[in-house]
Amino acid sequence: MGLSKLLLVFSLLLLLFSSLTEAKGLKVGFYAKSCPKAEAIVSKEMKRVMKLAPSLAGPLLRMHFHDCFVNGCDGSVLLNGTSSSPAEKDAIPNLSLRGFGTIDGIKEKLEKACPGIVSCSDIMALVARDVVVLTNGPFWEVPTGRRDGRRSVALDTLRNLPPPVFNFSQILNGFFAPKGLNAKDVIVLSGGHTIGTSHCSSFSNRLYNFTGKGDADPSLDKFYLPKLKEKCKPDDVNTLVEMDPGSFKTFDASYYKNVLKRRVLFTSDQSLLEHSEAKAYLQRQINGSPSEFFKDFGVSMVKMGNIQVLTGNEVLLSLCIFSSAELKLNFYNKSCPMAEKIISDFINEHIPHAPSLAAPLLRMHFHDCFVRGCDASVLINSTSNNEAEKDSPPNKNSLRGFDFIDRVKSLVEAQCPGIVSCADTIALVARDAIRAIGGPTWNVPTGRRDGIASRASEALENIPAPTFNISFLQNFFDRKGLNITDLVLLSGGHTIGISHCSSFSERLYNFSGKGDTDPSLDKLYAENLKKKKCRLSNDSVSFVEMDPGSFRTFDLGYYRNLLKRRGLFQSDAALITNSDTKSFIIELVKNHKKFPRGFALSMEKMGRIEVKTGFEGEIRKNCAVINN
């Protein structure tokens, strides 16, 4: 072929790639002028996150895929649902996703650098690329300019995501082709299974009941099958299995080799062998380098990232986890203009005389938001037919101030009957109580509605336990859209308040079941707790200061004690077992202004968890009782 023809072919390829990457208004470098450091901010944060939690790579890549296949690449998979309207992330196929807190943490950083510019959907696309690169995979340019959608419905997910039990033809014709993707895209994008894990429940039918007769899938390798059965017992819904055994944290072509060996988890993976083009592609990956796969994966990811994108003047969200039903400052300006002043005046009158109430009131807001969202369900009384949240052990043993909230609510009701919610009352009381003892203040957007259900079992399932390690803590916070920075800052609320000895007595007397003390506790502190505070005979009634010496002062004492190994709970001590959280704690101690500012931002963020607005829920007249 002559030079002129080669140049012509090259020009045509460039034109094709340019039209592909700039489809529907997207383009590489979209934020070059409006937010020039956007991609660098995403990349820097992902390097930090992946160093801390490399297993997040698979879920974050999958998140982009699951978003694009449902209503297009519009960030809708990030939106929180409500009790009456579950969102995409609540659908069964998305329960495997993790990393929502990571996306929201990146969004926060971008909002500080360039408010209202970078979309949540573009963040996901960039993060997906970066996790592949950080696991030794290929780099590709990500066209940007997507806008964010506001619709997120769980049923849409079930209709649009290909199930793992489908074969190649069903996946291609039913799901990929309608999105503008072809057979090669099915083959290449399936290669993303080279990283990540899956719950046993996603493929257990292949192990125990493939044809409904208690049999195993005969296409599974006979040596791989017993290994899977050893890991995954029948009805196991918790255990995770590597998608690409031996290299599930490395982006490579070994997934295809496992397909050829019949050692893959899903029916959809195994079905690649049914298609001649797919089988030939797999064979090439065994015999050569991964360069063909790497190049193709970048191209297919760009194609997928163009599915039904919103551009131009479509919606852009300021926070990735909230939809159009957002709260706003001064929500009651017209309907009850004195509401916030009534609450503030009552707090300022009483909390200075009872400062020990500030901590339980703060904790009440936290415990409320983590269970069913910030909907005041923690205030509802139990009935003969239902044990409510407030009577669950995490709340019964640590919360006080329910009557205080009732008194505040009665004052507001007298001024504006049926207007101000109990959920907003808790949020405002928590903020004002902390401010009254000299702590920071923060914005409290209002407009929450009150929930109409409260179950004790849900408190146990959703409130982080004092025995949790850093992985469990991170998981619980991530589920609520909070990241590891929020975890450290909100834990700083332990700078005030007290705890029952029973909440941590195992650390003193029976840490490993052998009558021993937790070795991570400072020895002198442990001995002092045993001798003076928490004796075995009275550990259910005795109290200990969470932050010895300054438990009524909102300061840095809690963090200083952590660095001395003098945190009461295992969940406190866990914060210094991780290099990133420990270094952040050291930063907070060095810069006394950083904690109050950060705590305020995290509290505002927490106060938005799964809120009910508009016509959801109700405005309770009596916070302890659901309206008739």
XYZ file of C-alpha atoms in Angstrom:
628
model
C 0.000 0.000 0.000
C 1.387 3.432 -0.943
C 2.075 6.234 1.533
C -0.873 8.310 0.287
C -3.273 5.400 0.861
C -1.866 4.776 4.318
C -2.390 8.439 5.214
C -5.940 8.273 3.883
C -6.738 5.181 5.983
C -5.191 6.788 9.056
C -7.212 9.975 8.499
C -10.416 7.973 8.146
C -9.676 6.084 11.386
C -9.060 9.374 13.200
C -12.317 10.763 11.820
C -14.183 7.635 12.904
C -12.724 7.763 16.427
C -13.419 11.510 16.633
C -17.061 11.031 15.627
C -17.342 8.173 18.115
C -15.851 10.094 21.031
C -17.695 13.359 20.325
C -21.103 11.815 19.743
C -24.112 13.586 21.189
C -22.130 16.619 22.339
C -19.480 14.777 24.332
C -15.833 15.579 23.703
C -12.425 14.899 25.146
C -11.344 17.849 27.302
C -14.886 19.201 27.776
C -13.847 20.856 31.082
C -10.542 22.268 29.796
C -11.761 25.841 30.319
C -14.588 25.532 32.852
C -12.718 23.247 35.289
C -9.206 22.578 33.936
C -8.063 20.440 36.886
C -11.171 18.244 36.961
C -9.612 15.065 35.580
C -6.469 15.535 37.679
C -8.610 15.868 40.833
C -10.429 12.620 39.986
C -7.180 10.822 39.221
C -5.449 11.971 42.411
C -8.382 10.933 44.606
C -8.647 7.542 42.923
C -4.958 6.847 43.523
C -5.571 7.500 47.211
C -8.735 5.380 47.337
C -7.249 2.448 45.437
C -4.243 2.390 47.727
C -6.660 2.142 50.631
C -9.235 -0.223 49.093
C -8.039 -1.903 45.856
C -11.041 -4.246 45.898
C -13.245 -1.251 44.976
C -11.985 -1.369 41.372
C -14.468 -4.020 40.227
C -17.561 -2.434 41.813
C -16.669 1.049 40.504
C -16.180 -0.249 36.953
C -19.451 -2.189 37.239
C -21.211 0.929 38.550
C -20.523 2.780 35.287
C -21.816 -0.202 33.273
C -24.974 -0.497 35.385
C -25.590 3.245 35.104
C -25.251 3.389 31.322
C -27.531 0.420 30.656
C -30.396 1.952 32.655
C -31.710 5.224 31.171
C -28.276 5.978 29.739
C -25.064 7.274 31.343
C -26.783 9.870 33.511
C -25.660 9.178 37.105
C -29.119 7.827 38.005
C -27.584 4.773 39.721
C -26.227 7.137 42.386
C -29.556 8.626 43.423
C -31.025 7.591 46.759
C -34.457 6.025 46.868
C -37.153 6.464 49.462
C -39.302 4.000 51.408
C -42.119 4.492 48.917
C -40.007 4.777 45.762
C -36.910 2.535 45.643
C -34.215 3.782 43.262
C -31.891 1.912 40.901
C -29.299 1.363 43.624
C -31.954 -0.464 45.691
C -32.649 -3.029 42.946
C -31.229 -6.532 43.436
C -28.680 -6.321 40.563
C -27.173 -3.212 42.172
C -26.860 -4.532 45.706
C -23.432 -5.765 44.591
C -22.203 -2.237 43.920
C -19.894 -0.414 46.305
C -18.073 2.887 46.170
C -20.963 5.361 46.315
C -19.121 7.247 49.059
C -16.037 7.416 46.845
C -17.986 9.035 44.009
C -19.590 11.502 46.380
C -16.212 12.344 47.953
C -14.806 13.167 44.513
C -17.895 15.234 43.736
C -17.313 17.253 46.923
C -13.738 18.033 45.899
C -14.833 19.065 42.420
C -17.635 21.224 43.820
C -15.074 23.092 45.920
C -12.810 23.608 42.907
C -15.529 24.311 40.330
C -19.042 24.625 41.827
C -21.834 23.319 39.623
C -19.618 22.356 36.692
C -18.681 18.663 36.638
C -21.510 16.137 36.431
C -21.834 12.992 38.525
C -22.153 10.931 35.335
C -18.825 12.236 34.032
C -17.206 11.484 37.386
C -18.317 7.852 37.118
C -16.966 7.560 33.583
C -13.589 8.986 34.622
C -13.438 6.842 37.759
C -14.165 3.687 35.711
C -11.231 4.503 33.428
C -8.912 5.332 36.325
C -9.615 2.128 38.305
C -8.742 0.103 35.204
C -5.478 2.026 34.790
C -4.650 1.654 38.496
C -5.107 -2.131 38.255
C -2.538 -2.286 35.406
C -5.101 -2.034 32.630
C -5.283 0.246 29.570
C -5.766 4.008 29.424
C -8.313 5.607 27.107
C -9.505 9.166 26.620
C -12.923 9.724 28.202
C -15.184 12.116 26.285
C -17.064 14.283 28.791
C -19.976 16.691 28.854
C -22.699 14.399 30.226
C -25.456 15.888 32.340
C -27.223 14.177 35.258
C -30.667 12.590 35.184
C -33.319 12.886 37.885
C -35.261 9.678 37.278
C -34.118 6.592 39.199
C -36.554 3.679 39.497
C -35.618 0.200 40.711
C -37.835 -1.542 38.138
C -35.903 0.084 35.280
C -32.809 -1.770 36.478
C -34.461 -5.171 36.312
C -35.638 -4.453 32.769
C -32.314 -3.214 31.411
C -29.405 -5.065 33.062
C -28.492 -8.437 31.542
C -28.867 -11.188 34.186
C -25.868 -13.471 34.831
C -27.989 -16.502 33.877
C -28.519 -15.350 30.262
C -26.686 -16.813 27.273
C -24.771 -14.914 24.579
C -27.687 -14.506 22.159
C -30.046 -13.270 24.881
C -27.492 -10.716 26.080
C -26.619 -9.467 22.586
C -30.139 -9.257 21.159
C -32.018 -8.302 24.305
C -29.646 -5.824 25.918
C -26.550 -4.809 23.923
C -27.973 -4.358 20.404
C -30.795 -2.032 21.601
C -28.064 0.164 23.160
C -26.085 0.367 19.919
C -23.482 -2.206 20.965
C -22.486 -5.251 18.921
C -21.217 -8.804 19.466
C -17.618 -7.672 19.809
C -18.650 -5.232 22.550
C -20.275 -8.124 24.449
C -17.030 -10.099 24.212
C -14.764 -7.196 25.147
C -16.844 -5.658 27.941
C -17.299 -9.097 29.504
C -13.531 -8.956 29.931
C -14.136 -6.429 32.720
C -14.835 -9.501 34.861
C -11.068 -9.868 35.105
C -11.368 -7.694 38.241
C -13.810 -7.862 41.126
C -15.871 -10.384 43.043
C -19.392 -11.803 43.057
C -21.768 -13.012 45.744
C -22.355 -16.767 45.741
C -26.093 -16.138 45.318
C -25.467 -14.797 41.782
C -24.358 -18.203 40.500
C -25.403 -20.773 43.143
C -27.938 -22.308 40.749
C -24.957 -23.533 38.679
C -23.658 -25.365 41.739
C -26.781 -26.849 43.293
C -29.867 -26.630 41.078
C -28.981 -26.006 37.462
C -31.959 -27.761 35.846
C -34.226 -27.740 38.906
C -33.218 -31.281 39.891
C -30.531 -30.491 42.476
C -27.762 -30.872 39.874
C -24.682 -28.836 38.933
C -24.037 -27.152 35.577
C -22.168 -29.807 33.529
C -20.271 -27.074 31.659
C -18.363 -26.134 34.843
C -14.872 -27.598 35.096
C -15.088 -30.677 37.352
C -12.087 -29.552 39.445
C -13.352 -25.957 39.819
C -16.866 -27.052 40.878
C -15.904 -28.619 44.252
C -13.759 -25.581 45.101
C -16.746 -23.308 44.544
C -19.007 -25.570 46.598
C -16.498 -25.391 49.435
C -16.727 -21.591 49.384
C -20.437 -21.285 48.611
C -22.828 -23.359 50.677
C -26.503 -23.577 49.611
C -28.442 -20.349 50.339
C -25.191 -18.430 51.029
C -25.913 -14.750 50.335
C -22.858 -13.193 51.990
C -19.708 -14.891 50.713
C -17.765 -13.207 47.910
C -15.853 -15.169 45.268
C -13.154 -13.859 42.913
C -14.404 -13.396 39.355
C -10.930 -14.132 37.973
C -9.259 -16.482 40.505
C -5.674 -15.577 41.284
C -5.638 -12.133 39.682
C -8.963 -10.487 40.564
C -7.199 -7.225 41.503
C -5.218 -7.064 38.247
C -6.688 -6.021 34.913
C -5.385 -8.597 32.441
C -6.584 -11.186 29.905
C -6.640 -14.144 32.309
C -10.454 -13.999 32.495
C -10.592 -15.236 28.899
C -8.222 -18.084 29.726
C -10.553 -19.105 32.550
C -13.529 -19.058 30.168
C -11.714 -21.513 27.909
C -10.936 -23.683 30.943
C -14.625 -23.526 31.958
C -13.702 -21.877 35.262
C -15.945 -18.824 35.312
C -18.803 -17.968 37.662
C -21.729 -16.886 35.490
C -23.682 -18.663 32.775
C -23.250 -15.460 30.771
C -19.458 -15.821 31.049
C -19.487 -19.472 29.986
C -21.789 -18.689 27.057
C -18.970 -16.841 25.283
C -17.862 -20.277 24.096
C -21.163 -20.672 22.225
C -20.313 -17.870 19.789
C -17.711 -18.465 17.079
C -16.400 -14.881 17.017
C -16.124 -14.880 20.806
C -14.329 -18.220 20.914
C -11.810 -17.076 18.284
C -11.218 -13.853 20.248
C -10.629 -15.803 23.473
C -8.159 -18.082 21.716
C -6.138 -15.088 20.518
C -5.846 -13.791 24.097
C -4.294 -17.085 25.220
C -1.750 -17.134 22.426
C -0.646 -13.509 22.499
C -0.203 -10.398 24.617
C -3.218 -8.515 26.028
C -2.600 -5.546 23.709
C -5.545 -6.407 21.415
C -7.917 -6.739 24.392
C -6.604 -3.543 26.006
C -7.095 -1.515 22.804
C -10.552 -2.970 22.195
C -11.651 -2.461 25.789
C -10.956 1.282 25.569
C -12.959 1.564 22.338
C -15.927 -0.393 23.725
C -15.911 1.619 26.957
C -16.115 4.857 24.952
C -19.041 3.417 22.952
C -20.805 2.324 26.122
C -20.184 5.739 27.692
C -22.180 7.337 24.877
C -25.407 5.419 25.561
C -28.394 7.810 25.762
C -26.338 10.624 27.293
C -27.955 13.862 28.407
C -26.116 16.978 27.207
C -26.630 20.700 26.741
C -29.078 22.219 29.203
C -30.142 19.002 30.885
C -30.026 18.608 34.663
C -26.832 18.951 36.745
C -26.946 17.902 40.397
C -24.882 19.558 43.151
C -24.727 16.260 45.067
C -24.688 12.877 43.338
C -26.939 11.056 45.805
C -29.906 13.449 45.848
C -32.600 13.981 43.257
C -34.886 16.918 42.550
C -36.509 16.446 45.938
C -33.772 18.453 47.634
C -33.908 20.261 50.936
C -33.295 23.976 51.113
C -32.220 26.548 53.647
C -35.017 28.540 55.298
C -37.685 26.145 54.027
C -40.127 27.499 56.653
C -39.526 31.191 55.897
C -43.107 31.716 54.777
C -45.009 28.852 56.404
C -43.474 29.226 59.897
C -40.932 32.071 59.915
C -40.228 31.834 63.676
C -39.575 28.061 63.696
C -35.778 28.072 63.794
C -35.662 30.917 66.324
C -38.100 29.113 68.646
C -35.859 26.041 68.579
C -32.643 28.020 68.984
C -34.013 30.041 71.915
C -35.138 26.898 73.741
C -31.739 25.273 73.240
C -29.872 28.363 74.441
C -32.072 28.520 77.513
C -31.639 24.900 78.597
C -28.458 23.286 77.214
C -26.039 25.564 79.138
C -27.662 24.194 82.338
C -27.637 20.586 81.062
C -24.608 20.352 78.720
C -24.468 16.563 79.022
C -27.622 16.432 76.841
C -25.761 17.742 73.788
C -24.083 14.403 73.032
C -27.235 12.220 73.155
C -29.089 14.763 71.012
C -26.278 14.697 68.452
C -26.216 10.900 68.555
C -30.011 10.828 68.114
C -29.682 12.654 64.800
C -26.955 10.225 63.673
C -28.934 7.127 64.680
C -32.060 8.493 63.025
C -30.376 9.197 59.674
C -28.677 5.797 59.454
C -31.994 3.945 59.762
C -34.563 4.697 57.011
C -32.925 8.071 56.426
C -33.421 11.291 58.399
C -37.151 10.823 58.997
C -37.544 10.931 62.814
C -38.405 7.230 62.905
C -36.156 6.999 65.978
C -38.736 9.042 67.927
C -41.715 6.729 67.346
C -42.933 4.727 70.351
C -43.247 0.950 70.297
C -46.710 -0.598 70.315
C -48.047 -3.984 71.359
C -47.597 -5.133 67.749
C -44.272 -3.505 66.932
C -40.975 -2.845 68.704
C -39.689 0.496 67.428
C -36.155 1.773 66.798
C -35.890 3.602 70.114
C -36.207 0.264 71.974
C -33.472 -1.451 69.971
C -30.225 -1.976 71.977
C -28.151 0.609 70.041
C -30.726 3.285 70.969
C -32.150 2.075 74.263
C -28.726 2.006 75.882
C -27.349 5.301 74.605
C -30.006 7.840 73.607
C -31.595 10.413 75.894
C -33.562 13.573 75.253
C -36.770 12.254 73.712
C -38.814 14.386 76.096
C -36.607 17.359 75.207
C -37.504 16.948 71.515
C -41.178 16.638 72.479
C -41.019 19.940 74.349
C -39.393 21.693 71.392
C -41.982 20.245 69.035
C -44.865 21.393 71.255
C -43.568 24.969 71.163
C -43.329 24.919 67.377
C -46.767 23.282 67.076
C -48.271 26.044 69.216
C -46.892 28.622 66.771
C -47.485 26.744 63.481
C -49.664 23.609 63.804
C -48.798 20.781 61.411
C -46.022 22.626 59.578
C -42.584 21.731 60.983
C -41.548 18.084 60.846
C -40.027 16.104 63.699
C -37.178 15.147 61.333
C -36.269 18.811 60.834
C -36.641 19.390 64.566
C -34.024 16.715 65.361
C -31.626 18.137 62.753
C -31.952 21.701 64.076
C -31.736 20.639 67.736
C -28.529 18.663 67.075
C -26.894 21.667 65.375
C -28.005 24.181 68.009
C -27.039 21.926 70.944
C -23.471 21.595 69.638
C -23.261 25.322 69.032
C -24.543 25.987 72.579
C -21.595 24.094 74.138
C -19.049 25.982 72.042
C -18.865 23.615 69.077
C -19.168 24.458 65.388
C -22.330 25.464 63.594
C -23.424 24.336 60.151
C -26.148 24.879 57.580
C -29.284 22.806 58.127
C -31.343 22.701 54.937
C -34.929 21.840 55.886
C -38.020 20.396 54.272
C -37.786 16.818 55.561
C -40.976 14.856 56.098
C -41.560 12.305 58.864
C -41.519 8.559 58.296
C -44.449 6.317 59.131
C -42.576 3.161 60.140
C -40.049 2.275 62.840
C -38.613 -1.192 63.437
C -36.113 -2.210 66.107
C -34.509 -4.813 63.842
C -33.553 -2.136 61.315
C -31.594 -0.220 63.943
C -29.473 -3.321 64.571
C -28.928 -3.753 60.834
C -27.983 -0.156 60.019
C -26.258 1.498 62.992
C -22.493 0.804 63.056
C -21.611 -1.253 66.128
C -18.872 -0.203 68.600
C -17.115 -3.517 67.859
C -16.669 -2.802 64.128
C -13.290 -2.762 62.407
C -12.339 -0.243 59.721
C -13.676 -2.370 56.828
C -17.119 -2.769 58.384
C -17.256 0.932 59.263
C -16.308 1.957 55.756
C -18.924 -0.388 54.313
C -21.728 0.966 56.537
C -20.846 4.587 55.745
C -20.442 3.912 52.054
C -23.957 2.439 51.921
C -25.259 5.823 53.099
C -23.247 7.848 50.592
C -20.612 8.843 53.151
C -16.905 8.401 52.532
C -13.897 7.645 54.713
C -13.341 11.352 55.433
C -16.905 11.595 56.750
C -16.248 8.514 58.868
C -13.295 10.129 60.622
C -14.992 13.508 61.045
C -18.336 12.188 62.295
C -16.537 9.842 64.709
C -15.139 13.075 66.171
C -18.573 13.569 67.727
C -17.244 11.209 70.424
C -15.343 14.189 71.774
C -18.455 14.765 73.893
C -20.607 12.364 75.843
C -20.351 9.162 77.819
C -20.765 5.424 77.284
C -21.975 2.472 79.338
C -19.152 0.152 80.334
C -21.123 -2.697 78.763
C -20.490 -1.206 75.314
C -16.778 -1.979 75.518
C -16.274 -4.312 78.524
C -15.145 -7.162 76.267
C -12.077 -5.102 75.420
C -11.200 -5.104 79.116
C -12.114 -8.599 80.268
C -12.665 -11.016 77.375
C -11.289 -9.685 74.129
C -10.469 -12.974 72.421
C -12.681 -15.203 74.570
C -9.828 -16.102 76.925
C -10.367 -13.551 79.681
C -7.792 -11.169 78.169
C -7.586 -7.437 77.458
C -7.461 -5.929 73.984
C -3.705 -5.459 73.347
C -4.394 -2.367 71.223
C -5.598 -0.491 74.342
C -2.998 1.556 76.188
C -2.033 -0.550 79.226
C -2.276 2.232 81.800
C -5.632 3.345 80.425
C -6.971 -0.212 80.470
C -5.910 -0.708 84.086
C -7.497 2.590 85.102
C -10.776 1.604 83.431
C -10.799 -1.742 85.219
C -9.970 -0.439 88.692
C -11.869 2.839 88.838
C -14.594 2.853 86.197
C -15.762 -0.509 84.890
C -15.661 -3.390 87.317
C -17.199 -6.659 86.196
C -19.921 -6.386 88.812
C -21.357 -3.073 87.573
C -20.504 -2.729 83.897
C -24.186 -2.388 82.913
C -24.772 0.714 85.037
C -21.425 2.526 85.128
C -20.586 5.304 82.683
C -17.240 6.399 81.247
C -16.344 9.648 79.517
C -15.795 9.189 75.787
C -13.116 11.888 75.831
C -11.577 11.838 79.346
C -11.013 15.296 80.779
C -13.063 17.224 78.239
C -16.198 15.174 77.563
C -18.385 18.291 77.670
C -16.148 20.315 75.373
C -16.174 20.020 71.617
C -12.445 19.852 70.885
C -9.613 17.693 69.535
C -9.209 15.644 72.717
C -10.886 12.599 71.167
C -8.362 12.429 68.318
C -5.398 12.989 70.632
C -6.623 10.093 72.766
C -6.918 7.856 69.710
C -3.269 8.484 68.865
C -2.429 7.460 72.457
C -4.522 4.271 72.011
C -7.104 5.507 74.481
C -10.324 5.251 72.472
C -13.140 3.408 74.270
C -14.659 1.463 71.374
C -13.034 -0.945 68.952
C -14.604 1.246 66.254
C -12.659 4.210 67.672
C -9.397 2.263 67.811
C -10.032 1.038 64.243
C -9.470 4.560 62.910
C -5.731 4.304 63.598
C -5.363 0.833 62.052
C -5.604 2.321 58.578
C -2.809 4.500 57.192
C -5.149 6.976 55.470
C -7.489 7.514 58.415
C -4.554 7.759 60.827
C -2.748 10.351 58.717
C -5.988 12.353 58.467
C -6.359 12.260 62.267
C -2.793 13.546 62.612
C -3.681 16.381 60.206
C -6.741 17.289 62.296
C -4.662 17.410 65.489
C -2.055 19.650 63.856
C -4.583 22.075 62.366
C -7.238 22.907 64.972
C -9.445 24.719 62.425
C -9.788 21.722 60.134
C -11.949 19.559 62.408
C -14.804 22.005 63.109
C -15.020 22.987 59.427
C -14.933 19.382 58.253
C -17.371 18.195 60.918
C -19.871 20.862 59.839
C -19.727 19.750 56.190
C -20.092 16.070 57.072
C -23.046 16.796 59.358
C -24.841 18.681 56.593
C -24.147 15.769 54.247
C -25.363 13.197 56.766
C -28.545 15.211 57.310
C -29.527 14.567 53.695
C -29.448 10.755 53.860
C -32.571 9.253 52.241
C -34.763 12.191 53.221
C -38.481 12.223 52.533
C -39.814 15.371 50.896
C -42.817 16.623 48.953
C -45.762 14.293 49.555
C -43.822 11.438 51.113
C -44.424 10.534 54.736
C -46.229 13.051 56.919
C -45.764 15.895 59.391
C -46.324 14.254 62.760
C -48.266 16.255 65.321
C -46.743 14.234 68.146
C -43.245 13.011 67.318
C -43.700 9.787 69.283
C -46.864 8.711 67.472
C -47.720 8.272 63.792
C -50.723 10.391 62.763
C -54.052 8.578 62.512
